[in-house]
mmCIF file of C-alpha atoms and ligand atoms in Angstrom:
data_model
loop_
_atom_site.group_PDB
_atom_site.id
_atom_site.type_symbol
_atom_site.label_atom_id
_atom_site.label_comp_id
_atom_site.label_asym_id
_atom_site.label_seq_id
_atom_site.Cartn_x
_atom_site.Cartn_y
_atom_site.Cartn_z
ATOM 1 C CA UNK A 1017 -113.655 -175.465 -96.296
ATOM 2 C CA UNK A 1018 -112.919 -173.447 -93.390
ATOM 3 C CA UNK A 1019 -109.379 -172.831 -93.769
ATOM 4 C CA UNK A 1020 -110.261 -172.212 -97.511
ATOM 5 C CA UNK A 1021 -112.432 -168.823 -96.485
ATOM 6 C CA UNK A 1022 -109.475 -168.043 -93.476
ATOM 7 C CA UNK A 1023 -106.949 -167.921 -96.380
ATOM 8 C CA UNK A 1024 -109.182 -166.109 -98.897
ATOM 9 C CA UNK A 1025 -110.477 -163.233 -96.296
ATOM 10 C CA UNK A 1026 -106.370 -163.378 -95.102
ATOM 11 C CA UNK A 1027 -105.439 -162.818 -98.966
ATOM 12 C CA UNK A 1028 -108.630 -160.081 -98.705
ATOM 13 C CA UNK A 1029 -107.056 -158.008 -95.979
ATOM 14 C CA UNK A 1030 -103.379 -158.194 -97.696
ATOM 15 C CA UNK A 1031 -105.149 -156.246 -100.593
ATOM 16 C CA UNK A 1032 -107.317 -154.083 -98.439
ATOM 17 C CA UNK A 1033 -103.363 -153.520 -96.679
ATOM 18 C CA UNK A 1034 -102.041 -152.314 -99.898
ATOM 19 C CA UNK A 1035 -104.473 -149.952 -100.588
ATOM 20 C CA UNK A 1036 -104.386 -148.647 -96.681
ATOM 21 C CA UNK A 1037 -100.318 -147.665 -97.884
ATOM 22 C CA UNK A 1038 -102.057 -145.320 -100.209
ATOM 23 C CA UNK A 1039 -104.717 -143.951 -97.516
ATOM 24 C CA UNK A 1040 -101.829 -143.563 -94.901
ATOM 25 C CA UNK A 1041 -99.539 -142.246 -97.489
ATOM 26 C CA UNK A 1042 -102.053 -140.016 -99.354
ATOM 27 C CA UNK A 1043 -104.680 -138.548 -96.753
ATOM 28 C CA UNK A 1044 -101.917 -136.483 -94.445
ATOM 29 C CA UNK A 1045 -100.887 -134.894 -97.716
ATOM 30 C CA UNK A 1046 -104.266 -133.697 -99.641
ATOM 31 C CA UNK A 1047 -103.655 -136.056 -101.917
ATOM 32 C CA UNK A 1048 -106.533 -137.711 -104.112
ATOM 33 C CA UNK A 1049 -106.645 -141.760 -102.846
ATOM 34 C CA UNK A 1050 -107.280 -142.421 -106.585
ATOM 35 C CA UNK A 1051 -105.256 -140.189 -108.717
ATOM 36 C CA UNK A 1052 -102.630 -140.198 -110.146
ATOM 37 C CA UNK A 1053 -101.788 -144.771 -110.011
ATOM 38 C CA UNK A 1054 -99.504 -145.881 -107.606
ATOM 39 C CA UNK A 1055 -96.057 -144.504 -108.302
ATOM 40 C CA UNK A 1056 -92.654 -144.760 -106.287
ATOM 41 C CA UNK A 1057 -92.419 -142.171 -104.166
ATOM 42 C CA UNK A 1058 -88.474 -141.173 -105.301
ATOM 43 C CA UNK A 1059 -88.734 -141.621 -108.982
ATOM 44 C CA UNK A 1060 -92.180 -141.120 -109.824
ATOM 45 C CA UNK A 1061 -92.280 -144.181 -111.798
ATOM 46 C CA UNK A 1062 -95.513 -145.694 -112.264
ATOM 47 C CA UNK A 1063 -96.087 -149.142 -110.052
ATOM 48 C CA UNK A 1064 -97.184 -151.997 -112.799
ATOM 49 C CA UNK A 1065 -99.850 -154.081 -111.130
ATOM 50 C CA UNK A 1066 -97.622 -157.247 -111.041
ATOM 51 C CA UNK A 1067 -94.787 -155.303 -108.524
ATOM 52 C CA UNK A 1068 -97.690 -154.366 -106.846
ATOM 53 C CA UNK A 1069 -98.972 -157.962 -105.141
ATOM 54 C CA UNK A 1070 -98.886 -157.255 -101.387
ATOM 55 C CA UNK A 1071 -95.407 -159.073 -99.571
ATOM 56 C CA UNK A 1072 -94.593 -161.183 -102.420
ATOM 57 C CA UNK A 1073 -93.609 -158.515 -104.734
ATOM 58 C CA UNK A 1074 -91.620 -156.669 -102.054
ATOM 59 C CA UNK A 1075 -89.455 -159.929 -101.456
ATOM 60 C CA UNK A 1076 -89.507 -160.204 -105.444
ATOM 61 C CA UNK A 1077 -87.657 -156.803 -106.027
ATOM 62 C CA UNK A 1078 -85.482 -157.666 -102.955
ATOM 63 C CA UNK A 1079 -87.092 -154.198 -101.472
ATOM 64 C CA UNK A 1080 -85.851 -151.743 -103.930
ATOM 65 C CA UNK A 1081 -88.132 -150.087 -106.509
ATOM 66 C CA UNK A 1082 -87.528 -151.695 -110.422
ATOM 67 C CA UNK A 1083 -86.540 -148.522 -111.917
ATOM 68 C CA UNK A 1084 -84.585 -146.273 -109.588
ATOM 69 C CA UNK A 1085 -83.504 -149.326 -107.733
ATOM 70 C CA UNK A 1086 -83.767 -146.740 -104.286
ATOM 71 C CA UNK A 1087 -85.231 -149.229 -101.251
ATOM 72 C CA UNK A 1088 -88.805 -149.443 -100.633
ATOM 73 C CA UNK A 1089 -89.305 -148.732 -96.837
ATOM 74 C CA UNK A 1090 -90.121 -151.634 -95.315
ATOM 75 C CA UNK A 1091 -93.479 -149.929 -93.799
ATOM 76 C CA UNK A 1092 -95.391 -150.758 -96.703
ATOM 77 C CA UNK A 1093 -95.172 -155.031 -96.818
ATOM 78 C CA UNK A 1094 -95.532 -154.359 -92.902
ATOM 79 C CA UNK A 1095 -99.091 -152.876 -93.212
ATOM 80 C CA UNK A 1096 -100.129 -154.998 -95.987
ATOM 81 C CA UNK A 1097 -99.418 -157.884 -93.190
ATOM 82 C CA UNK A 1098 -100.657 -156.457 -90.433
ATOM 83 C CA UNK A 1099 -104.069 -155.450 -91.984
ATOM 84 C CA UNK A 1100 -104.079 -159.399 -93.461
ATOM 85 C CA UNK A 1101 -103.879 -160.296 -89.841
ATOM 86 C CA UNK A 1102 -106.222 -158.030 -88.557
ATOM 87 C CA UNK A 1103 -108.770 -159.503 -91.049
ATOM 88 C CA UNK A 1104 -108.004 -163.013 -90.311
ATOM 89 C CA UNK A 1105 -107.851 -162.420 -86.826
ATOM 90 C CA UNK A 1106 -111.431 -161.304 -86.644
ATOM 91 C CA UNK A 1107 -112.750 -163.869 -88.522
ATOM 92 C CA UNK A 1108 -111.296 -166.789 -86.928
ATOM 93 C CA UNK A 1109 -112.423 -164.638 -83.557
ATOM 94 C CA UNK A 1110 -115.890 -164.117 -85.046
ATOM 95 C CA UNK A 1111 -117.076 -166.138 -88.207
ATOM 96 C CA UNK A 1112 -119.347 -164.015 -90.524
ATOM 97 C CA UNK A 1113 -120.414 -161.923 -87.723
ATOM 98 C CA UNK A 1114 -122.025 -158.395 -86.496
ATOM 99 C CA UNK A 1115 -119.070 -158.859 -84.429
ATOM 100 C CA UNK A 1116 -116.711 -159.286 -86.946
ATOM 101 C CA UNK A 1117 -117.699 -156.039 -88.744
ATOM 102 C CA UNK A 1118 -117.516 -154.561 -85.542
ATOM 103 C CA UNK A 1119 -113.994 -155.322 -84.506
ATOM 104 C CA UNK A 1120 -112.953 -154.950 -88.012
ATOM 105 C CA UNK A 1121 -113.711 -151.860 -88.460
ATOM 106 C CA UNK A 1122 -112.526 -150.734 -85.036
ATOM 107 C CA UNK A 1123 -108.924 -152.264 -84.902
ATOM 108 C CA UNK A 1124 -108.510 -151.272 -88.483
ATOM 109 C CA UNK A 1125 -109.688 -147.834 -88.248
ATOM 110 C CA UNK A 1126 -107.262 -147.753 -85.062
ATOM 111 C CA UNK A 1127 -104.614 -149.021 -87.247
ATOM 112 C CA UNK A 1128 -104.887 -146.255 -90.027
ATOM 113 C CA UNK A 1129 -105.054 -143.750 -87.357
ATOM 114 C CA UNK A 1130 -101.634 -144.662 -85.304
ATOM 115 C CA UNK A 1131 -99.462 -144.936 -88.182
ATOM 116 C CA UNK A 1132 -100.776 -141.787 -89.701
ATOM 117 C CA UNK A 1133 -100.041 -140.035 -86.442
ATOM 118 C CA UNK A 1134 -96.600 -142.023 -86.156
ATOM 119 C CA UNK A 1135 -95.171 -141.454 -89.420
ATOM 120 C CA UNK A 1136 -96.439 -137.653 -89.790
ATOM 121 C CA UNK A 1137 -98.145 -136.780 -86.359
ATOM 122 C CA UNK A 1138 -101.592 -136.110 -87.614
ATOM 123 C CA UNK A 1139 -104.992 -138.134 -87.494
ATOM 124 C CA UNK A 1140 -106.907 -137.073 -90.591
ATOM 125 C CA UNK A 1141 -110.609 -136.064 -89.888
ATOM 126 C CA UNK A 1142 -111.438 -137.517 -93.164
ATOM 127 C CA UNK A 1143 -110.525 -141.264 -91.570
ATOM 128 C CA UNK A 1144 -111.974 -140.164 -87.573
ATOM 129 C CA UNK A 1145 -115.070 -139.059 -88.668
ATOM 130 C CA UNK A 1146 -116.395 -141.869 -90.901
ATOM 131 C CA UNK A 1147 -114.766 -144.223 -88.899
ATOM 132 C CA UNK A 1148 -117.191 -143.190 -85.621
ATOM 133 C CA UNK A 1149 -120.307 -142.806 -87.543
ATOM 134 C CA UNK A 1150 -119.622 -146.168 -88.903
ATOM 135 C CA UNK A 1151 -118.950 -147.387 -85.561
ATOM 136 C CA UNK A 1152 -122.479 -145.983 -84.053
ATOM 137 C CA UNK A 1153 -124.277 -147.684 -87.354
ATOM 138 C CA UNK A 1154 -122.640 -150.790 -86.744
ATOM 139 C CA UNK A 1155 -124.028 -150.868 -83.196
ATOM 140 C CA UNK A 1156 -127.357 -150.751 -84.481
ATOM 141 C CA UNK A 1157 -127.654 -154.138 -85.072
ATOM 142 C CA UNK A 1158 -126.748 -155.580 -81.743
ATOM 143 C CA UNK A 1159 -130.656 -155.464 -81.255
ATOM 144 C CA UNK A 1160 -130.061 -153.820 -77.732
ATOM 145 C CA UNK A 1161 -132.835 -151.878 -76.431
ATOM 146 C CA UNK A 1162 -132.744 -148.373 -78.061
ATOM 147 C CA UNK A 1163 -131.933 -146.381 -74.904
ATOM 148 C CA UNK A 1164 -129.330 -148.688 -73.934
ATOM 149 C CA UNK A 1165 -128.282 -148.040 -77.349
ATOM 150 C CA UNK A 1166 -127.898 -144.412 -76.718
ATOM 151 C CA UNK A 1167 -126.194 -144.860 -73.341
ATOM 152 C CA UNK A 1168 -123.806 -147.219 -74.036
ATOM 153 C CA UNK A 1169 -122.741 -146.017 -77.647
ATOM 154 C CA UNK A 1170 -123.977 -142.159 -78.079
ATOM 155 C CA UNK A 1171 -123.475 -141.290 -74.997
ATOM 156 C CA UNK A 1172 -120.265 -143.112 -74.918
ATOM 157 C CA UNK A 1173 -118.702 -141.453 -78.138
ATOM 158 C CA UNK A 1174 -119.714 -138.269 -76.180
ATOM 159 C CA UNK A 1175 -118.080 -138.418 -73.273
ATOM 160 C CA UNK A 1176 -114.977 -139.923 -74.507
ATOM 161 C CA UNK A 1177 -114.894 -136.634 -76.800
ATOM 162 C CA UNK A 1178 -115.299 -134.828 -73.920
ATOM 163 C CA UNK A 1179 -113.005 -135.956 -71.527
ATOM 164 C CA UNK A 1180 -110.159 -135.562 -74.205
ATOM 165 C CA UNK A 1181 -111.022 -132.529 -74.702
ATOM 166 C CA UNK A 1182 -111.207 -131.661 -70.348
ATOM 167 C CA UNK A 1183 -107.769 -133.244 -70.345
ATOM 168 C CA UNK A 1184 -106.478 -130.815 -73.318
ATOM 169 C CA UNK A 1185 -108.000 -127.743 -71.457
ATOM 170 C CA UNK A 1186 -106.643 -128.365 -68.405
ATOM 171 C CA UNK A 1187 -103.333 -129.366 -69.441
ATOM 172 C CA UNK A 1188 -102.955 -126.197 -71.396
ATOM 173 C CA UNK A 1189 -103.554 -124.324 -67.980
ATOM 174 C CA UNK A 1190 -101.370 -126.031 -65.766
ATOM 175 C CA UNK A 1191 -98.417 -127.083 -68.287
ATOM 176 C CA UNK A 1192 -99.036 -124.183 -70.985
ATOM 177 C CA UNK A 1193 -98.635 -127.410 -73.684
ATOM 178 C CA UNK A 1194 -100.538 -129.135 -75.855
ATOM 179 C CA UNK A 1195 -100.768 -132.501 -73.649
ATOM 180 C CA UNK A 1196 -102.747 -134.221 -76.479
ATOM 181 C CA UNK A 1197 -103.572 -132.967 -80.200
ATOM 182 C CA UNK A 1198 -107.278 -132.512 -81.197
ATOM 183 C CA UNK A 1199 -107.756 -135.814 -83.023
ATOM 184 C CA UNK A 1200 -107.163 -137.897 -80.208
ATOM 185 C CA UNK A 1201 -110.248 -136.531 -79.250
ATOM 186 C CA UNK A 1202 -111.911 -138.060 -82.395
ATOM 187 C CA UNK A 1203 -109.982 -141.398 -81.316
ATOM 188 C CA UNK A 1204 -111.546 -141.723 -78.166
ATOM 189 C CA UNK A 1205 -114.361 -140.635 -79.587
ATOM 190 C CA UNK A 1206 -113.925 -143.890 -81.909
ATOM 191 C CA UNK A 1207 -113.771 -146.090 -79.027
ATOM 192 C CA UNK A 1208 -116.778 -145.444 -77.451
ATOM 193 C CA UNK A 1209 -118.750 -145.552 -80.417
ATOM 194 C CA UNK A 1210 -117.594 -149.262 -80.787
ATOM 195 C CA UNK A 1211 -116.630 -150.279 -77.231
ATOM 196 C CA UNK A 1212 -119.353 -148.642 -75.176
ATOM 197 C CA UNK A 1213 -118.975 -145.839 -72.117
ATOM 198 C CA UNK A 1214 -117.165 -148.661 -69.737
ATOM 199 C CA UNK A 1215 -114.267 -148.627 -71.821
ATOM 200 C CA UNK A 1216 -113.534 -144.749 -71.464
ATOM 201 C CA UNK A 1217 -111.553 -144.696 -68.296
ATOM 202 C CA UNK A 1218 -110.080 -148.298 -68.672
ATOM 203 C CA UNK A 1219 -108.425 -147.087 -72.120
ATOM 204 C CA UNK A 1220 -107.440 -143.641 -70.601
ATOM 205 C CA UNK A 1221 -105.371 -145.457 -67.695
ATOM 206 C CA UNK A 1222 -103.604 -147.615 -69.776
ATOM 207 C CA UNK A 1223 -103.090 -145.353 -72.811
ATOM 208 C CA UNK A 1224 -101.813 -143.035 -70.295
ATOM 209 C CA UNK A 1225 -99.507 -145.666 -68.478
ATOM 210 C CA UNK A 1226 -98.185 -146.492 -71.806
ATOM 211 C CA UNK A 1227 -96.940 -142.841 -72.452
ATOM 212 C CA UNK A 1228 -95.798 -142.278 -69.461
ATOM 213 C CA UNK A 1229 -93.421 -145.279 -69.561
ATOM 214 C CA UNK A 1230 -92.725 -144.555 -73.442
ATOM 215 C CA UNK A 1231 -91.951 -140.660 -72.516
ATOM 216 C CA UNK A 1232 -90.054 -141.769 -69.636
ATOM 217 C CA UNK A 1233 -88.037 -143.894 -71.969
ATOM 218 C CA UNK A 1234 -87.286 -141.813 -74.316
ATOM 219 C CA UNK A 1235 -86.345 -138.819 -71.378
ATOM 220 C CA UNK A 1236 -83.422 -141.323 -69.990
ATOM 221 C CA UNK A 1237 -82.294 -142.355 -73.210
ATOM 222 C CA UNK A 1238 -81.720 -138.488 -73.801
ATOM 223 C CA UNK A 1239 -84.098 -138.825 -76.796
ATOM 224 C CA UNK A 1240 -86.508 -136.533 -75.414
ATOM 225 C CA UNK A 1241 -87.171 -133.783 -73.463
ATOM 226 C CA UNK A 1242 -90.042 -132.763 -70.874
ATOM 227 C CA UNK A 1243 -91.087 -130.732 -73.934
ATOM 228 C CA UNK A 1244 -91.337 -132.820 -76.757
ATOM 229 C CA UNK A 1245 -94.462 -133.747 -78.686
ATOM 230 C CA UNK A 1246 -95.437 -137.892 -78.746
ATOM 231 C CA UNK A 1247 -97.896 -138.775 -80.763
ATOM 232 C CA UNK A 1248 -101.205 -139.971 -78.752
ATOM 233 C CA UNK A 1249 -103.261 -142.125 -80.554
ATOM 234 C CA UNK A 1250 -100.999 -145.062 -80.754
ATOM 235 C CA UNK A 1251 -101.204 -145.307 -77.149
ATOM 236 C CA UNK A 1252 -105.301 -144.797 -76.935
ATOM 237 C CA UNK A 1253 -105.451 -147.798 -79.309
ATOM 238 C CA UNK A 1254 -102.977 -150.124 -77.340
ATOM 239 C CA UNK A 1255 -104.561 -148.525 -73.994
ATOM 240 C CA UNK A 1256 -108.091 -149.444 -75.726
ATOM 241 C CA UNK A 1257 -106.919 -153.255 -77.229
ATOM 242 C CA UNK A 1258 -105.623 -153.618 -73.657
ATOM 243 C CA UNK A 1259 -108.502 -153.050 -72.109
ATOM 244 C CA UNK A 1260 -110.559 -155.390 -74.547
ATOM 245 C CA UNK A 1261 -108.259 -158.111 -73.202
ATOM 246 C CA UNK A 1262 -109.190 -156.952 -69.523
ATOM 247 C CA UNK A 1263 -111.860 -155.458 -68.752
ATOM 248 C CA UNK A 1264 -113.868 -158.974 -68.793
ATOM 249 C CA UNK A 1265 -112.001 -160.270 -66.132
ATOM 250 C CA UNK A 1266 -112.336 -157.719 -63.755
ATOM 251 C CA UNK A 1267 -115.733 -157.153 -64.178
ATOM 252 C CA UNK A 1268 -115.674 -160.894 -63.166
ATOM 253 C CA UNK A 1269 -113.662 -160.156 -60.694
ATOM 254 C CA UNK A 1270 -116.233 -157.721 -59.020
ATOM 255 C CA UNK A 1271 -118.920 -159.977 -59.565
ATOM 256 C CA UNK A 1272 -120.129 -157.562 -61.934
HETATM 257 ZN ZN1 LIG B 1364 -88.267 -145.669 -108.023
#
């Protein structure tokens, strides 16, 4: 029975995936999420619903669209799997679960919001936004006493916002640059409404570790300069999931 309701919320978050394509695809531009039907994006043809079943149909067509025969970036079956793990993963972390709508909701909102500032170096407001308020309802049910509530999750959202934005003031005076764009303060926002205040600084040490190295990267492969732009937010979600893993242990390991 169990591996029944795996595969089924697995086949869920394939379909949720394919309609996350049209969110990532669609939001950036302005564009309605339900207007006009899915189309291919270099002939306009209209998508029939049976070229439109997540992964299979892209193996199916061999990647290329049916009418204009032009390949289908690869991106797309790669989100429809990666939200259908994301979804499975949860559940076989989490069962049916406060938990599971929790972490859900958090890694996929995380998702949306890298590959939206990877593939066109924005993080809509209109994802960031619903996404934290979401977070701080979901919180409500951990039956935690209210002003732990507010500490831990308010207060948290808060001061993540804040610090982003500290760290954008301050590197605007010292390196005249943008050093991070004005939704990753919504992102960090995002992960203390879910996560809680402790996970702050833990996700700004490794989300900056993991630029640094990235930029640094990039620099010596001559693919980048001092100057260039990287998007952020990939890096606060890694530098948050990494911290997830973590932060347990060392807690433990201060007897905490
Ligand atoms: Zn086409």
């Amino acid at each position: 029975m169990f591996i029944f309701i795996a595969t089924a919320v697995f086949i869920f978050g394939l379909l949720f995936g394919s309609f996350s394509n049209v969110l990532i695809y669609r939001i950036p531009r302005g564009e309605s999420i339900v207007f006009p039907p899915s189309h291919c994006p270099k002939c306009g043809a209209r998508i029939k619903p049976y070229d439109n079943i997540p992964i299979i149909s892209y193996i199916m067509l061999g990647g290329r669209c049916r009418s204009c025969h032009q390949p289908i970036s690869i991106r797309y079956p790669l989100v429809e799997l990666s939200v259908g793990l994301i979804f499975l993963l949860n559940f076989l972390l989490f069962g049916f679960s406060v938990n599971f709508a929790r972490f859900l909701l958090f890694m996929y909102s995380l998702f949306l919001l890298s590959a939206t500032d990877i593939l066109y170096m924005v993080i809509p407001d209109k994802i960031s936004i619903p996404a934290l308020i979401l977070g701080l309802i979901i919180n409500l049910f951990h039956h935690m006493p209210i002003k732990l509530y507010i500490i831990n999750f308010i207060i948290g959202a808060a001061s993540g916002m804040i610090v982003v934005w500290l760290i954008m003031v301050i590197g605007k005076i010292i390196w005249k640059k943008e050093v991070m764009g004005s939704g990753d303060i919504f992102v960090m926002g995002i992960i203390g409404a879910y996560l809680g205040i402790y996970y702050i600084l833990p996700t700004l040490f490794w989300g900056a570790l993991f630029g640094a190295v990235y930029g640094i990267v990039l620099i010596l492969r001559k693919k980048a300069s001092r100057d260039s732009m990287i998007p952020f937010g990939p890096f606060l979600a890694a530098g948050a999931i990494t911290s997830l893993l973590t932060l347990p242990f060392i807690f433990k390991l201060l007897g905490l």
